[in-house]
């Protein structure tokens, strides 16, 4: 494996006047963003959980980004949430179920004109964070990039993808999108980010739980296409009921396309269960079922799927929220 911190096309860019990118959560996505921003010469600081994690990070002497045969280590500065330093720009890279509590820990450090970028999958955590800091601008993101941890402080960039960013309150695009461009982070400003998030949520609801219940790769769902179609019909109707008709267009066609295109992959939820990790069920299927319940929308197949998945997780000793 080559160690080439200086040979990348995005490296050596001068650090112009940029606000520091504070990255809350040094997991797969946090490391993937932090290393690419640092590589572009932008100021980045990691916020890790506590002093023990900070010591471990210091011992590792930086974050390593692995892309194919390339491995680059970046000595990014790190701190704990308790550090007394104002934050102007914060990338929240925790799991959906940790986001609200993690932001609560640093809320007192946010400048009045701070901006939060929320990378969580699903829906529900973004709204919870926004309600916690109502005077702070929250930008929602939906990403199809793929990354996983190859041990502590090491991340593998496993799947090229795209990140859509947007403001649920219809604010203008932020000036720092150019910094993402400089960092090689493929992105687009989305005027309707909620529609994107709903669409991704629906895709994940139609695919991920079934891959867990049938213990199969995404392609294994080709043998269960009738069940997938039934879920897509119900999800499309639910999206319309929630005022998200745009996110419902040709849902089943896209779900089958994704199943085919990712046939050899295990879904993220399958991977979480296989590794004994908590899933984001409450922010995907749980959110869809709650949206149905609160609108008196009858969704028997989604409710039954949620129940089956909950029982499955409990049998494996995993949290069902
Ligand atoms: P992860 O578990 O790898 O990383 C989350 C990190 O947040 C962990 O290191 C955890 O210790 C840290 N954390 C939690 N609470 C914290 C706190 N209070 N203070 C500091 N750190 C804290 O998760 P991930 O895979 O990076 O996923 C993050 C989000 O991005 C999820 O919602 C996921 O669905 C979404 N996402 C992930 C991928 C991917 O390929 N990994 C792709 C698209 C979207
Ligand atoms: O996003 C996914 C995931 O695994 O979480 C896909 C590949 C679309 C399957 O739902």
CSV table of C-alpha atoms and ligand atoms in Angstrom, one decimal:
chain,number,residue,atom,x,y,z
A,1,UNK,CA,0.0,0.0,0.0
A,2,UNK,CA,1.4,3.4,-1.0
A,3,UNK,CA,1.6,6.2,1.5
A,4,UNK,CA,1.1,9.4,-0.5
A,5,UNK,CA,-0.1,12.3,1.5
A,6,UNK,CA,1.4,14.8,-0.9
A,7,UNK,CA,0.7,13.2,-4.3
A,8,UNK,CA,-3.1,13.7,-4.4
A,9,UNK,CA,-4.5,16.3,-6.9
A,10,UNK,CA,-6.5,17.9,-4.1
A,11,UNK,CA,-3.5,18.3,-1.7
A,12,UNK,CA,-1.4,21.4,-1.2
A,13,UNK,CA,-4.3,23.8,-1.8
A,14,UNK,CA,-3.7,27.0,0.2
A,15,UNK,CA,-5.8,27.5,3.3
A,16,UNK,CA,-7.7,30.6,2.4
A,17,UNK,CA,-9.9,32.3,4.9
A,18,UNK,CA,-12.2,29.5,5.9
A,19,UNK,CA,-14.1,28.8,9.1
A,20,UNK,CA,-12.8,25.7,10.8
A,21,UNK,CA,-14.8,22.6,10.0
A,22,UNK,CA,-15.5,21.0,13.4
A,23,UNK,CA,-16.4,17.3,12.8
A,24,UNK,CA,-18.5,15.8,15.6
A,25,UNK,CA,-18.1,12.0,15.5
A,26,UNK,CA,-14.9,10.4,14.1
A,27,UNK,CA,-16.6,7.3,12.6
A,28,UNK,CA,-16.7,6.3,9.0
A,29,UNK,CA,-18.4,9.4,7.5
A,30,UNK,CA,-16.7,11.8,10.0
A,31,UNK,CA,-13.2,10.5,9.0
A,32,UNK,CA,-14.1,10.5,5.3
A,33,UNK,CA,-15.1,14.1,5.4
A,34,UNK,CA,-12.4,15.3,7.8
A,35,UNK,CA,-9.5,13.7,5.8
A,36,UNK,CA,-10.7,15.1,2.4
A,37,UNK,CA,-11.2,18.6,3.8
A,38,UNK,CA,-7.7,18.5,5.5
A,39,UNK,CA,-6.2,17.2,2.2
A,40,UNK,CA,-7.6,20.4,0.5
A,41,UNK,CA,-5.7,22.5,3.0
A,42,UNK,CA,-8.9,23.5,4.9
A,43,UNK,CA,-8.9,23.9,8.7
A,44,UNK,CA,-10.5,20.9,10.4
A,45,UNK,CA,-10.9,19.8,14.0
A,46,UNK,CA,-12.3,16.5,15.3
A,47,UNK,CA,-14.5,16.3,18.3
A,48,UNK,CA,-14.2,12.9,19.9
A,49,UNK,CA,-16.4,11.5,22.7
A,50,UNK,CA,-14.1,11.9,25.7
A,51,UNK,CA,-10.6,12.1,27.1
A,52,UNK,CA,-9.9,8.4,26.6
A,53,UNK,CA,-10.8,8.6,22.9
A,54,UNK,CA,-8.6,11.7,22.6
A,55,UNK,CA,-5.7,9.9,24.2
A,56,UNK,CA,-6.2,7.0,21.8
A,57,UNK,CA,-6.4,9.3,18.8
A,58,UNK,CA,-3.2,11.1,19.9
A,59,UNK,CA,-1.4,7.8,20.2
A,60,UNK,CA,-2.5,7.0,16.6
A,61,UNK,CA,-1.1,10.3,15.4
A,62,UNK,CA,-3.8,11.1,12.9
A,63,UNK,CA,-6.5,9.7,10.7
A,64,UNK,CA,-5.8,7.4,7.8
A,65,UNK,CA,-7.9,7.6,4.6
A,66,UNK,CA,-7.6,4.4,2.5
A,67,UNK,CA,-8.7,4.6,-1.2
A,68,UNK,CA,-7.9,1.5,-3.2
A,69,UNK,CA,-4.2,1.0,-2.9
A,70,UNK,CA,-3.6,4.5,-1.6
A,71,UNK,CA,-3.3,5.3,2.1
A,72,UNK,CA,-2.8,8.8,3.5
A,73,UNK,CA,-2.5,9.8,7.1
A,74,UNK,CA,-3.6,13.3,8.2
A,75,UNK,CA,-2.6,14.7,11.6
A,76,UNK,CA,-5.9,16.5,12.2
A,77,UNK,CA,-6.2,18.3,15.5
A,78,UNK,CA,-8.8,16.8,18.0
A,79,UNK,CA,-10.6,17.8,21.1
A,80,UNK,CA,-13.4,16.7,23.5
A,81,UNK,CA,-16.9,18.3,23.5
A,82,UNK,CA,-15.9,20.1,26.7
A,83,UNK,CA,-13.2,22.2,25.0
A,84,UNK,CA,-14.0,25.9,25.4
A,85,UNK,CA,-13.8,27.1,21.8
A,86,UNK,CA,-16.6,28.6,19.8
A,87,UNK,CA,-17.9,26.7,16.8
A,88,UNK,CA,-19.0,28.4,13.6
A,89,UNK,CA,-19.4,25.4,11.3
A,90,UNK,CA,-20.2,21.9,12.5
A,91,UNK,CA,-20.5,18.7,10.6
A,92,UNK,CA,-22.6,16.2,12.7
A,93,UNK,CA,-21.3,12.8,11.7
A,94,UNK,CA,-22.8,10.6,14.4
A,95,UNK,CA,-25.5,7.9,13.9
A,96,UNK,CA,-29.1,9.2,13.8
A,97,UNK,CA,-29.7,7.9,17.4
A,98,UNK,CA,-26.7,9.7,18.8
A,99,UNK,CA,-27.0,13.0,16.9
A,100,UNK,CA,-29.3,14.9,19.3
A,101,UNK,CA,-27.4,14.1,22.4
A,102,UNK,CA,-24.0,14.8,20.7
A,103,UNK,CA,-25.2,18.2,19.6
A,104,UNK,CA,-26.7,19.0,23.1
A,105,UNK,CA,-23.1,18.4,24.5
A,106,UNK,CA,-21.6,21.2,22.3
A,107,UNK,CA,-24.7,23.5,22.0
A,108,UNK,CA,-23.2,26.0,24.3
A,109,UNK,CA,-20.2,26.4,22.0
A,110,UNK,CA,-22.2,27.3,18.9
A,111,UNK,CA,-21.8,30.9,17.7
A,112,UNK,CA,-25.1,32.7,17.0
A,113,UNK,CA,-24.4,32.5,13.2
A,114,UNK,CA,-23.2,28.9,13.3
A,115,UNK,CA,-24.2,26.4,10.7
A,116,UNK,CA,-24.7,22.7,11.3
A,117,UNK,CA,-24.5,20.1,8.5
A,118,UNK,CA,-26.4,16.9,9.4
A,119,UNK,CA,-25.2,13.8,7.7
A,120,UNK,CA,-27.7,11.3,9.2
A,121,UNK,CA,-29.6,8.8,7.1
A,122,UNK,CA,-33.4,8.5,7.5
A,123,UNK,CA,-35.6,11.2,9.0
A,124,UNK,CA,-36.4,12.3,12.5
A,125,UNK,CA,-32.9,13.0,13.9
A,126,UNK,CA,-32.5,16.2,11.8
A,127,UNK,CA,-35.8,17.6,13.1
A,128,UNK,CA,-34.8,16.7,16.7
A,129,UNK,CA,-31.4,18.5,16.3
A,130,UNK,CA,-33.0,21.5,14.7
A,131,UNK,CA,-35.5,21.8,17.6
A,132,UNK,CA,-32.7,21.6,20.1
A,133,UNK,CA,-30.9,24.6,18.5
A,134,UNK,CA,-33.8,26.6,17.0
A,135,UNK,CA,-31.7,29.7,16.2
A,136,UNK,CA,-29.0,27.9,14.4
A,137,UNK,CA,-29.1,27.1,10.7
A,138,UNK,CA,-29.3,23.4,10.1
A,139,UNK,CA,-28.4,22.0,6.6
A,140,UNK,CA,-29.6,18.5,5.9
A,141,UNK,CA,-27.5,16.1,3.8
A,142,UNK,CA,-28.3,12.9,2.0
A,143,UNK,CA,-25.3,10.9,0.9
A,144,UNK,CA,-24.8,7.8,-1.3
A,145,UNK,CA,-21.1,7.7,-0.6
A,146,UNK,CA,-19.9,4.5,1.1
A,147,UNK,CA,-17.3,4.3,3.9
A,148,UNK,CA,-16.3,1.8,6.6
A,149,UNK,CA,-13.9,1.8,9.5
A,150,UNK,CA,-10.8,-0.4,9.0
A,151,UNK,CA,-9.9,-0.2,12.7
A,152,UNK,CA,-9.6,2.8,15.0
A,153,UNK,CA,-8.9,6.1,13.2
A,154,UNK,CA,-8.7,4.4,9.8
A,155,UNK,CA,-11.4,4.7,7.1
A,156,UNK,CA,-11.9,3.0,3.8
A,157,UNK,CA,-13.6,5.0,1.1
A,158,UNK,CA,-15.6,2.1,-0.3
A,159,UNK,CA,-18.1,3.6,-2.7
A,160,UNK,CA,-18.0,6.7,-4.8
A,161,UNK,CA,-21.3,8.5,-4.5
A,162,UNK,CA,-22.9,11.9,-4.3
A,163,UNK,CA,-24.1,14.1,-1.4
A,164,UNK,CA,-27.1,16.3,-1.7
A,165,UNK,CA,-27.3,19.2,0.7
A,166,UNK,CA,-30.3,21.5,1.4
A,167,UNK,CA,-32.1,23.7,3.7
A,168,UNK,CA,-35.6,22.6,4.8
A,169,UNK,CA,-36.4,26.2,5.5
A,170,UNK,CA,-35.5,27.2,1.9
A,171,UNK,CA,-32.5,29.3,2.7
A,172,UNK,CA,-29.9,30.0,0.0
A,173,UNK,CA,-26.9,27.8,-0.7
A,174,UNK,CA,-24.0,28.5,1.7
A,175,UNK,CA,-20.8,30.1,0.4
A,176,UNK,CA,-18.7,27.1,1.6
A,177,UNK,CA,-20.0,24.7,-1.1
A,178,UNK,CA,-16.8,25.7,-3.0
A,179,UNK,CA,-14.8,24.2,-0.2
A,180,UNK,CA,-16.5,20.8,-0.8
A,181,UNK,CA,-15.6,21.2,-4.5
A,182,UNK,CA,-12.0,21.9,-3.6
A,183,UNK,CA,-12.0,18.8,-1.4
A,184,UNK,CA,-13.3,16.5,-4.1
A,185,UNK,CA,-16.6,15.9,-2.3
A,186,UNK,CA,-19.1,15.3,-5.0
A,187,UNK,CA,-22.2,17.3,-4.0
A,188,UNK,CA,-25.2,19.3,-5.2
A,189,UNK,CA,-27.4,21.9,-3.5
A,190,UNK,CA,-30.9,20.5,-3.4
A,191,UNK,CA,-33.9,22.9,-3.3
A,192,UNK,CA,-36.0,20.1,-1.9
A,193,UNK,CA,-33.8,18.1,0.5
A,194,UNK,CA,-36.8,16.7,2.4
A,195,UNK,CA,-38.0,15.0,-0.8
A,196,UNK,CA,-34.5,13.5,-1.3
A,197,UNK,CA,-34.4,12.2,2.3
A,198,UNK,CA,-38.0,10.8,2.0
A,199,UNK,CA,-37.0,9.0,-1.2
A,200,UNK,CA,-33.9,7.5,0.3
A,201,UNK,CA,-35.9,6.5,3.4
A,202,UNK,CA,-38.5,4.8,1.2
A,203,UNK,CA,-35.7,2.9,-0.7
A,204,UNK,CA,-34.1,1.8,2.6
A,205,UNK,CA,-37.5,0.7,4.0
A,206,UNK,CA,-38.3,-1.4,0.9
A,207,UNK,CA,-34.8,-3.1,0.9
A,208,UNK,CA,-32.9,-3.1,4.2
A,209,UNK,CA,-35.4,-4.8,6.6
A,210,UNK,CA,-36.1,-7.6,4.2
A,211,UNK,CA,-32.4,-8.3,3.7
A,212,UNK,CA,-32.1,-8.7,7.5
A,213,UNK,CA,-35.2,-10.9,7.8
A,214,UNK,CA,-34.1,-13.1,4.8
A,215,UNK,CA,-30.5,-12.8,5.8
A,216,UNK,CA,-29.5,-12.1,2.2
A,217,UNK,CA,-27.6,-9.7,0.0
A,218,UNK,CA,-29.6,-7.1,-1.8
A,219,UNK,CA,-29.8,-9.3,-4.8
A,220,UNK,CA,-31.5,-12.0,-2.8
A,221,UNK,CA,-34.6,-9.9,-2.8
A,222,UNK,CA,-35.1,-10.7,-6.5
A,223,UNK,CA,-36.7,-13.9,-5.1
A,224,UNK,CA,-39.1,-11.8,-3.1
A,225,UNK,CA,-40.2,-9.3,-5.7
A,226,UNK,CA,-43.9,-9.6,-4.9
A,227,UNK,CA,-43.3,-8.6,-1.3
A,228,UNK,CA,-41.0,-5.8,-2.4
A,229,UNK,CA,-43.7,-4.5,-4.8
A,230,UNK,CA,-46.4,-4.6,-2.0
A,231,UNK,CA,-44.1,-2.5,0.2
A,232,UNK,CA,-43.4,-0.1,-2.6
A,233,UNK,CA,-47.1,0.4,-3.3
A,234,UNK,CA,-47.8,1.2,0.4
A,235,UNK,CA,-44.7,3.4,0.7
A,236,UNK,CA,-45.7,5.4,-2.4
A,237,UNK,CA,-49.2,6.0,-1.0
A,238,UNK,CA,-47.7,7.0,2.3
A,239,UNK,CA,-45.3,9.5,0.6
A,240,UNK,CA,-48.3,11.1,-1.2
A,241,UNK,CA,-50.2,11.2,2.1
A,242,UNK,CA,-47.2,13.0,3.7
A,243,UNK,CA,-47.2,15.6,0.9
A,244,UNK,CA,-44.2,14.0,-0.8
A,245,UNK,CA,-45.7,12.9,-4.1
A,246,UNK,CA,-42.4,13.8,-5.9
A,247,UNK,CA,-40.5,11.2,-3.9
A,248,UNK,CA,-43.1,8.6,-4.8
A,249,UNK,CA,-42.6,8.7,-8.6
A,250,UNK,CA,-41.6,5.3,-10.0
A,251,UNK,CA,-40.5,4.1,-6.6
A,252,UNK,CA,-40.8,0.4,-7.3
A,253,UNK,CA,-38.8,0.8,-10.6
A,254,UNK,CA,-36.0,2.5,-8.7
A,255,UNK,CA,-36.1,0.0,-5.8
A,256,UNK,CA,-35.7,-2.9,-8.3
A,257,UNK,CA,-32.9,-1.0,-10.1
A,258,UNK,CA,-31.0,-0.6,-6.9
A,259,UNK,CA,-31.6,-4.2,-5.9
A,260,UNK,CA,-30.0,-5.2,-9.2
A,261,UNK,CA,-27.2,-2.7,-9.2
A,262,UNK,CA,-26.2,-3.6,-5.6
A,263,UNK,CA,-27.0,-7.3,-5.9
A,264,UNK,CA,-23.7,-8.4,-4.4
A,265,UNK,CA,-23.8,-6.0,-1.5
A,266,UNK,CA,-25.2,-6.4,2.0
A,267,UNK,CA,-27.4,-3.5,3.0
A,268,UNK,CA,-26.2,-1.2,5.7
A,269,UNK,CA,-28.8,-2.6,8.1
A,270,UNK,CA,-27.8,-6.2,7.3
A,271,UNK,CA,-24.2,-5.2,8.1
A,272,UNK,CA,-25.2,-3.6,11.4
A,273,UNK,CA,-27.1,-6.6,12.5
A,274,UNK,CA,-24.4,-9.0,11.3
A,275,UNK,CA,-21.8,-7.1,13.4
A,276,UNK,CA,-24.1,-6.9,16.5
A,277,UNK,CA,-24.5,-3.1,16.1
A,278,UNK,CA,-27.5,-1.0,16.8
A,279,UNK,CA,-29.5,-0.2,13.7
A,280,UNK,CA,-31.1,3.1,12.6
A,281,UNK,CA,-34.6,1.4,12.5
A,282,UNK,CA,-36.4,4.2,14.3
A,283,UNK,CA,-35.2,6.7,11.7
A,284,UNK,CA,-36.2,4.5,8.8
A,285,UNK,CA,-39.1,2.0,9.1
A,286,UNK,CA,-40.0,3.3,12.6
A,287,UNK,CA,-40.3,6.9,11.2
A,288,UNK,CA,-42.4,5.7,8.2
A,289,UNK,CA,-44.8,3.8,10.6
A,290,UNK,CA,-45.1,6.7,12.9
A,291,UNK,CA,-45.8,9.1,10.0
A,292,UNK,CA,-48.6,6.7,8.9
A,293,UNK,CA,-50.0,6.4,12.4
A,294,UNK,CA,-50.1,10.1,13.1
A,295,UNK,CA,-52.0,10.7,9.8
A,296,UNK,CA,-54.4,7.8,10.4
A,297,UNK,CA,-53.0,6.2,7.2
A,298,UNK,CA,-53.5,2.5,7.1
A,299,UNK,CA,-50.2,0.8,6.4
A,300,UNK,CA,-50.5,-2.9,7.4
A,301,UNK,CA,-47.5,-4.2,5.5
A,302,UNK,CA,-45.1,-1.6,6.8
A,303,UNK,CA,-46.5,-2.1,10.4
A,304,UNK,CA,-46.1,-5.9,10.0
A,305,UNK,CA,-42.6,-5.5,8.6
A,306,UNK,CA,-41.7,-3.2,11.6
A,307,UNK,CA,-43.0,-5.8,14.0
A,308,UNK,CA,-41.1,-8.6,12.4
A,309,UNK,CA,-37.9,-6.6,12.3
A,310,UNK,CA,-38.4,-5.6,16.0
A,311,UNK,CA,-38.8,-9.2,17.0
A,312,UNK,CA,-35.8,-10.2,15.0
A,313,UNK,CA,-33.6,-7.6,16.6
A,314,UNK,CA,-34.8,-8.5,20.1
A,315,UNK,CA,-34.1,-12.2,19.5
A,316,UNK,CA,-30.6,-11.2,18.6
A,317,UNK,CA,-30.2,-9.1,21.8
A,318,UNK,CA,-30.1,-5.8,19.8
A,319,UNK,CA,-32.0,-2.6,20.6
A,320,UNK,CA,-35.2,-2.2,18.6
A,321,UNK,CA,-35.1,1.6,18.6
B,1,LIG,P1,-20.1,5.5,12.7
B,1,LIG,O1,-20.8,4.6,13.7
B,1,LIG,O2,-19.0,4.9,11.9
B,1,LIG,O3,-19.6,6.8,13.3
B,1,LIG,C1,-20.3,7.6,14.2
B,1,LIG,C2,-19.3,8.1,15.2
B,1,LIG,O4,-20.0,9.1,16.0
B,1,LIG,C3,-18.7,7.1,16.1
B,1,LIG,O5,-17.3,7.2,16.0
B,1,LIG,C4,-19.2,7.5,17.5
B,1,LIG,O6,-18.3,7.2,18.5
B,1,LIG,C5,-19.3,9.0,17.3
B,1,LIG,N1,-20.2,9.6,18.3
B,1,LIG,C6,-21.4,9.2,18.8
B,1,LIG,N2,-21.8,10.1,19.8
B,1,LIG,C7,-20.8,11.0,19.9
B,1,LIG,C8,-20.6,12.1,20.8
B,1,LIG,N3,-21.6,12.4,21.7
B,1,LIG,N4,-19.5,12.8,20.7
B,1,LIG,C9,-18.6,12.5,19.8
B,1,LIG,N5,-18.7,11.4,19.0
B,1,LIG,C10,-19.8,10.7,19.0
B,1,LIG,O7,-21.3,5.9,11.7
B,1,LIG,P2,-21.2,6.3,10.1
B,1,LIG,O8,-21.2,5.1,9.3
B,1,LIG,O9,-20.1,7.3,10.0
B,1,LIG,O10,-22.7,7.0,9.9
B,1,LIG,C11,-23.0,8.3,10.3
B,1,LIG,C12,-24.3,8.6,9.6
B,1,LIG,O11,-24.1,8.7,8.2
B,1,LIG,C13,-25.4,7.6,9.8
B,1,LIG,O12,-26.7,8.2,10.0
B,1,LIG,C14,-25.4,6.8,8.5
B,1,LIG,O13,-26.6,6.2,8.2
B,1,LIG,C15,-25.0,7.9,7.5
B,1,LIG,N6,-24.3,7.4,6.3
B,1,LIG,C16,-23.3,6.5,6.4
B,1,LIG,C17,-22.7,6.0,5.3
B,1,LIG,C18,-21.5,5.1,5.3
B,1,LIG,O14,-21.1,4.5,4.3
B,1,LIG,N7,-20.9,4.8,6.5
B,1,LIG,C19,-23.1,6.4,4.0
B,1,LIG,C20,-24.2,7.3,4.0
B,1,LIG,C21,-24.8,7.8,5.1
B,2,LIG,O1,-28.7,2.7,1.0
B,2,LIG,C1,-28.6,1.5,1.0
B,2,LIG,C2,-28.3,0.8,2.3
B,2,LIG,O2,-27.8,-0.3,2.3
B,2,LIG,O3,-28.4,1.5,3.3
B,2,LIG,C3,-29.1,0.7,-0.2
B,2,LIG,C4,-27.9,0.2,-0.9
B,2,LIG,C5,-29.8,1.7,-1.1
B,2,LIG,C6,-30.0,-0.4,0.1
B,2,LIG,O4,-31.2,0.1,0.7
